[in-house]
Short mmCIF file of C-alpha atoms in Angstrom, two decimals:
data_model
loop_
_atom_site.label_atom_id
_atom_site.label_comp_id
_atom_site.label_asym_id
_atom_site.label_seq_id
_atom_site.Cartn_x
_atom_site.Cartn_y
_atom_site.Cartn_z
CA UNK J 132 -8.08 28.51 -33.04
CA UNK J 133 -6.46 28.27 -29.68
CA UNK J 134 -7.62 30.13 -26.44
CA UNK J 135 -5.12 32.75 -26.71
CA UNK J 136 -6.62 34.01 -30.54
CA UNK J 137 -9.96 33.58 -29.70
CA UNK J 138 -9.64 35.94 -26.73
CA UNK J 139 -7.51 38.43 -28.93
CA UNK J 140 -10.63 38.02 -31.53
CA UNK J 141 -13.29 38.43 -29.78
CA UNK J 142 -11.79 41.21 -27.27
CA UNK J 143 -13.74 44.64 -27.69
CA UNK J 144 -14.45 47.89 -25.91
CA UNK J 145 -16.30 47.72 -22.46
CA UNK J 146 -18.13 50.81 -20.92
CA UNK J 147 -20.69 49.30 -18.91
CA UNK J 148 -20.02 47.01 -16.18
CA UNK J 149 -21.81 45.28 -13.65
CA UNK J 150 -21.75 46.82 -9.79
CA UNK J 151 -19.10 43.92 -8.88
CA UNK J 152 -15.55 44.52 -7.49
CA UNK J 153 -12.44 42.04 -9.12
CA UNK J 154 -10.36 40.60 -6.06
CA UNK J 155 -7.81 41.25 -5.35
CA UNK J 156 -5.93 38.03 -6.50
CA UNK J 157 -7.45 38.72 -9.95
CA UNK J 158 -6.68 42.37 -10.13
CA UNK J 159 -2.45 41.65 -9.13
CA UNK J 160 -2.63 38.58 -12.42
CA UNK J 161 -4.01 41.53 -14.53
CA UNK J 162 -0.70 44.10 -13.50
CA UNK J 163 1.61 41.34 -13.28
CA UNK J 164 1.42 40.56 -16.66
CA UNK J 165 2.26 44.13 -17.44
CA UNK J 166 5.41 42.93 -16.11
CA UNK J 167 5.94 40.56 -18.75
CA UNK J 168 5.53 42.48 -21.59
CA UNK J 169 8.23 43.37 -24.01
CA UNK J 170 10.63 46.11 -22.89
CA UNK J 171 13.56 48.24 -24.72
CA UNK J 172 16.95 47.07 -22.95
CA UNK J 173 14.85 45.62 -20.60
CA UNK J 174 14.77 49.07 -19.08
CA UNK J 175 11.10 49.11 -17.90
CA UNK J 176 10.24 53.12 -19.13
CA UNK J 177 6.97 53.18 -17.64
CA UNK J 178 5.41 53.25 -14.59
CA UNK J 179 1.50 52.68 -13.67
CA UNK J 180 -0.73 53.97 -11.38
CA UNK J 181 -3.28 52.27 -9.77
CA UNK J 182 -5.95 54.79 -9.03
CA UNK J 183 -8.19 53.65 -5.80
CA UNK J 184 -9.35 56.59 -4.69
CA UNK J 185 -12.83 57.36 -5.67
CA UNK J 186 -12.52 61.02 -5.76
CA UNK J 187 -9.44 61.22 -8.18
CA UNK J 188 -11.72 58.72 -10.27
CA UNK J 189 -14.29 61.11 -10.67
CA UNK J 190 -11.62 64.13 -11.23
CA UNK J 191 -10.06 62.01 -14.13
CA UNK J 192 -13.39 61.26 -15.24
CA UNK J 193 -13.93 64.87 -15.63
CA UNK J 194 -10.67 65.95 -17.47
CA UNK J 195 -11.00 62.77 -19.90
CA UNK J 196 -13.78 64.21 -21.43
CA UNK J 197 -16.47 64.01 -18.89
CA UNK J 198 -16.88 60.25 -19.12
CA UNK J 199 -18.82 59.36 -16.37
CA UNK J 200 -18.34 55.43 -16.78
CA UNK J 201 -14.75 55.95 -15.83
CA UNK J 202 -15.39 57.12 -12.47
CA UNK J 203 -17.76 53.71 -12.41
CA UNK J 204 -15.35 51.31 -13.17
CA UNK J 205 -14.01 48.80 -10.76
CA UNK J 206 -10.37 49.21 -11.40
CA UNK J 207 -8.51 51.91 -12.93
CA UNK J 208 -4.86 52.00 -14.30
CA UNK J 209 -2.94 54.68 -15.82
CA UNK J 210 0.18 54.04 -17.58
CA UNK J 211 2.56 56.14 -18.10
CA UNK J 212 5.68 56.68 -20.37
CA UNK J 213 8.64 57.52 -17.74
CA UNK J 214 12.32 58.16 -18.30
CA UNK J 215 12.54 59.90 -15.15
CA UNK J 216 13.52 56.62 -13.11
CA UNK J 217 16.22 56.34 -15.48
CA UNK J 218 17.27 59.67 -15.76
CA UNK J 219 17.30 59.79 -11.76
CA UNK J 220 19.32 56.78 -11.73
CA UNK J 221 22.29 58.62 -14.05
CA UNK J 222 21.99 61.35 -12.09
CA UNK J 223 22.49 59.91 -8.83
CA UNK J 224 25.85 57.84 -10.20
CA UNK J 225 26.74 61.48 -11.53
CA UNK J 226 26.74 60.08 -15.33
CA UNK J 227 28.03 62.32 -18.20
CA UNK J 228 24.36 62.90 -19.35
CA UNK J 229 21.78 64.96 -21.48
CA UNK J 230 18.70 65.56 -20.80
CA UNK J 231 16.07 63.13 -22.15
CA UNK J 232 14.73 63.48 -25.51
CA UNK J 233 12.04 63.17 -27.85
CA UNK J 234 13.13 59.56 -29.14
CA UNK J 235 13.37 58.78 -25.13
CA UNK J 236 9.95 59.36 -24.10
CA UNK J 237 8.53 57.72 -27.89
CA UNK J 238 10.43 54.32 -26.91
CA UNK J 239 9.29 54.81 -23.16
CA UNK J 240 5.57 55.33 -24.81
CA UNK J 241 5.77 51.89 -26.58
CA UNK J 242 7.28 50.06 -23.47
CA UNK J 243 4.01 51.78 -21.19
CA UNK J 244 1.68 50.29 -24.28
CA UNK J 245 2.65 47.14 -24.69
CA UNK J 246 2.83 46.33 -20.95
CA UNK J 247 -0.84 48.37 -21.16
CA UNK J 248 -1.91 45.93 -23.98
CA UNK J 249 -0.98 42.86 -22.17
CA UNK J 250 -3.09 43.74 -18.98
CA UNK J 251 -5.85 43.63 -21.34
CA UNK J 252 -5.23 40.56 -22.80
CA UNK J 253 -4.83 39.38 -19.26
CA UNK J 254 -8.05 40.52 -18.14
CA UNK J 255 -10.03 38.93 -21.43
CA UNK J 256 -9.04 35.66 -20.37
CA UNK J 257 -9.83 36.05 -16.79
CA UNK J 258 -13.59 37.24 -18.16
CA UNK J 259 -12.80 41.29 -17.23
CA UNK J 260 -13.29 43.69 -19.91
CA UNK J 261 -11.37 46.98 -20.75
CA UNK J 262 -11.60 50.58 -22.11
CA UNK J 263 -8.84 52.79 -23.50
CA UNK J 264 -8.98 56.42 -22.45
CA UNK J 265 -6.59 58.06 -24.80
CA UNK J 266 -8.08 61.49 -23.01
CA UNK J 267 -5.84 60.55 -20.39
CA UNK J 268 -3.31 62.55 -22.38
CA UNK J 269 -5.92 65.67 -22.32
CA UNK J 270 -5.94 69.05 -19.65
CA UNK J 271 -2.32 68.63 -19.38
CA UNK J 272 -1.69 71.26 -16.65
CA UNK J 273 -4.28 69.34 -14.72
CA UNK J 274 -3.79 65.90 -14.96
CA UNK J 275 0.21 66.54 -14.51
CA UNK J 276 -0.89 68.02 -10.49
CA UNK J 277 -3.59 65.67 -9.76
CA UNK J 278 -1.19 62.47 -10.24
CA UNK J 279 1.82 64.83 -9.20
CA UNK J 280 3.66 63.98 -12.55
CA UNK J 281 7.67 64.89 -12.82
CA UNK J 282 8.63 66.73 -15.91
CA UNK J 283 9.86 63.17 -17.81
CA UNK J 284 7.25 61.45 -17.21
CA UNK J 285 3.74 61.46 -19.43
CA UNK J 286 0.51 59.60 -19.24
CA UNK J 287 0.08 57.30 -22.21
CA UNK J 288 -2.86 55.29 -21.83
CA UNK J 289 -5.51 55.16 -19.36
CA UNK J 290 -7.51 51.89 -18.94
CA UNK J 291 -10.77 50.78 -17.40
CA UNK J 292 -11.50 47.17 -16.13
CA UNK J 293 -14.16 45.57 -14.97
CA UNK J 294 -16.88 42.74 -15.71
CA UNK J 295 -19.37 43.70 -18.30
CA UNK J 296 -22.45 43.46 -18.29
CA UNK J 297 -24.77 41.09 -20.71
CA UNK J 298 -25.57 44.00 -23.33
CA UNK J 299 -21.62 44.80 -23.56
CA UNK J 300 -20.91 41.13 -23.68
CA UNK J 301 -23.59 40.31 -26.74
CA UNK J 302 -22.33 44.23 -28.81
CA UNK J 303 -21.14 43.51 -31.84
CA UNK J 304 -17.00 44.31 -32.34
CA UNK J 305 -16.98 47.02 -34.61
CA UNK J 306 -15.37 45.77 -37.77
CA UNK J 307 -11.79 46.39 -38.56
CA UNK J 308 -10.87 47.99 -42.33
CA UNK J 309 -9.50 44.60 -44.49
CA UNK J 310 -5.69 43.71 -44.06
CA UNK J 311 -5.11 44.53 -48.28
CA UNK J 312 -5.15 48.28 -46.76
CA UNK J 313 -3.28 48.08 -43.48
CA UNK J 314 -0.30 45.01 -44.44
CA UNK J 315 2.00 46.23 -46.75
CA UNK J 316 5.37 44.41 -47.67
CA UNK J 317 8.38 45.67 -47.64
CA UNK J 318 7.31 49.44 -48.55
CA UNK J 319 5.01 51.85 -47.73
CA UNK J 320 1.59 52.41 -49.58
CA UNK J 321 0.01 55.18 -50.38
CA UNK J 322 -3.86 54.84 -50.74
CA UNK J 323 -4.92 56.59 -53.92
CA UNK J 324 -8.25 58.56 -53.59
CA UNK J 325 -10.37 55.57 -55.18
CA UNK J 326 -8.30 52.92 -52.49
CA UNK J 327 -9.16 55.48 -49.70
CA UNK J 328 -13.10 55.40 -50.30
CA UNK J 329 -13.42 51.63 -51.32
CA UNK J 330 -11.44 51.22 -47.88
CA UNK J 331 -13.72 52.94 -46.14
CA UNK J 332 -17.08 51.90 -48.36
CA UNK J 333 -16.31 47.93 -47.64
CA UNK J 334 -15.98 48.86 -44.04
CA UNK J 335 -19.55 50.62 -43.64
CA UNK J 336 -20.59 47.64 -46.02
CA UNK J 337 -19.87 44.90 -43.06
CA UNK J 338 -20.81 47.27 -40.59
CA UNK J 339 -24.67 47.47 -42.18
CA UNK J 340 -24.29 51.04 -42.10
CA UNK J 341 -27.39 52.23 -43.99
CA UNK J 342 -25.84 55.39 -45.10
CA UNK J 343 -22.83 54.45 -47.32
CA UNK J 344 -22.13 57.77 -48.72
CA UNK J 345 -18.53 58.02 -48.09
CA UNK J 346 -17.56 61.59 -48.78
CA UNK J 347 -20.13 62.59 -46.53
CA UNK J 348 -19.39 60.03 -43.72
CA UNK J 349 -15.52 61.33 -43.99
CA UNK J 350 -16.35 64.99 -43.45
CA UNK J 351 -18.87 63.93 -40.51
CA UNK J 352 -16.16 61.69 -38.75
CA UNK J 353 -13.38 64.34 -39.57
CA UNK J 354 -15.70 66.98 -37.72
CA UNK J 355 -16.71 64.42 -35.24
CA UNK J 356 -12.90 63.32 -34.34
CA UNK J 357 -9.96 65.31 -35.91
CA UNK J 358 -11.81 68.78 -35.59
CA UNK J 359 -13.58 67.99 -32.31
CA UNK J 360 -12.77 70.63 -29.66
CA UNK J 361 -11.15 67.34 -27.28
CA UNK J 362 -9.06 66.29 -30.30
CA UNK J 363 -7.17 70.08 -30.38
CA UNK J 364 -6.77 69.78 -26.71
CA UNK J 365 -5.05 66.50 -26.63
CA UNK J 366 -2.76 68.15 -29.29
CA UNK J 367 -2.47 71.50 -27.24
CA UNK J 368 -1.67 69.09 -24.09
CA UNK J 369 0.67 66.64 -25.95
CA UNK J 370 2.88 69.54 -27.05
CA UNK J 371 3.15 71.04 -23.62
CA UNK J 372 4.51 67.61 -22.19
CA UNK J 373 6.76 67.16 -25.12
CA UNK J 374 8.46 70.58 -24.19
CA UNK J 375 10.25 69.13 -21.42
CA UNK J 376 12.05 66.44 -24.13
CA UNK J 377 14.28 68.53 -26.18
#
């Protein structure tokens, strides 16, 4: 297995990190190989903020459901999905245009996570961990005036960097459900009730859960996730961004 796989492999969630900053040489590899990440029409729909100021750290902390290991982490990008470059650029040339819509800000969301998942490829291999904060896309009203958003332009990802510490480094990855349910070819799938449970039943099987009750793990998780008060919000706040893309 070459370097590249490995890293992929072994890559997993970091939360804690040690109290150590990542130079500054390090930390402009990291973004510049957002640069190089696959991009519609080579357009570039995203933009990313580096956020260095330890007060707006703590505020996003707060509205990404009150994770305090955010406002700890050594670097801090947020990367967001933005047609309003674009659409400024029409406008200034006086284009024949509409305004942008819903399929414009989904392919600007891919372009701002694939150049997001290549930063964290890029930090694996350069021994830096990573986090995901999909809460990013929480407290809508908020987050769009503390980053002083324009109306085409949404947060898609938020990511935290930073060395971890031994514990994170020796955490087990938690296990992935087997390719037979997630690879189809050529059509879609549709897991039948039985698939659905012995998807999720091999799962907590490899993950030496100890309770392998699956109807009650599913209503727990669904509770836990789907139902949780922070999952409606991200919903409530998604829709209010996706107003402006008609």
């Amino acid at each position: 297995m070459n370097e590249i796989l490995k890293q992929i492999k072994n890559r997993k969630s970091v939360r804690v990190f040690e109290d150590k900053e990542i130079p500054s040489e390090v930390k402009q590899e990291i973004l510049n190989a957002a640069f190089e990440a696959p991009t519609a029409g080579c357009m570039m729909l995203y933009s990313i903020f580096d956020i260095t100021d330890e007060n707006q750290k703590k505020k996003l902390s707060v509205t990404c459901d009150n994770q305090p290991f955010i406002a700890k982490a050594p670097m801090v990008l947020v990367f967001l999905a933005d047609y309003q470059r674009w659409y400024d650029s029409f406008c200034f040339e006086e284009c024949d245009i509409r305004k942008p819509g819903q399929g414009d800000i989904l392919l600007a969301y891919a372009d701002a996570i694939i150049a997001a998942q290549n930063t964290v490829i890029a930090a694996e291999s350069l021994g830096i961990g990573s986090c995901y904060i999909g809460d990013i896309l929480e407290n809508c009203e908020v987050v769009r005036e503390l980053l002083e958003l324009p109306d085409y332009v949404i947060p898609a990802a938020m990511v935290v960097y930073g060395y971890p510490t031994e514990s994170q480094k020796k955490r087990k990855k938690p296990v992935r459900f087997e390719k037979e349910y997630i690879v189809f070819e050529n059509k879609y799938h549709r897991l039948s009730k039985e698939e659905n449970k012995k998807m999720h039943s091999k799962r907590n099987e490899k993950s030496g859960l100890a309770d392998n009750n699956i109807n009650e793990y599913i209503r727990k998780f669904c509770k836990r996730k789907y139902m949780s008060d922070f999952s409606l919000e991200m919903d409530r706040s998604a829709a209010e961004y996706l107003k402006k893309f008609k």
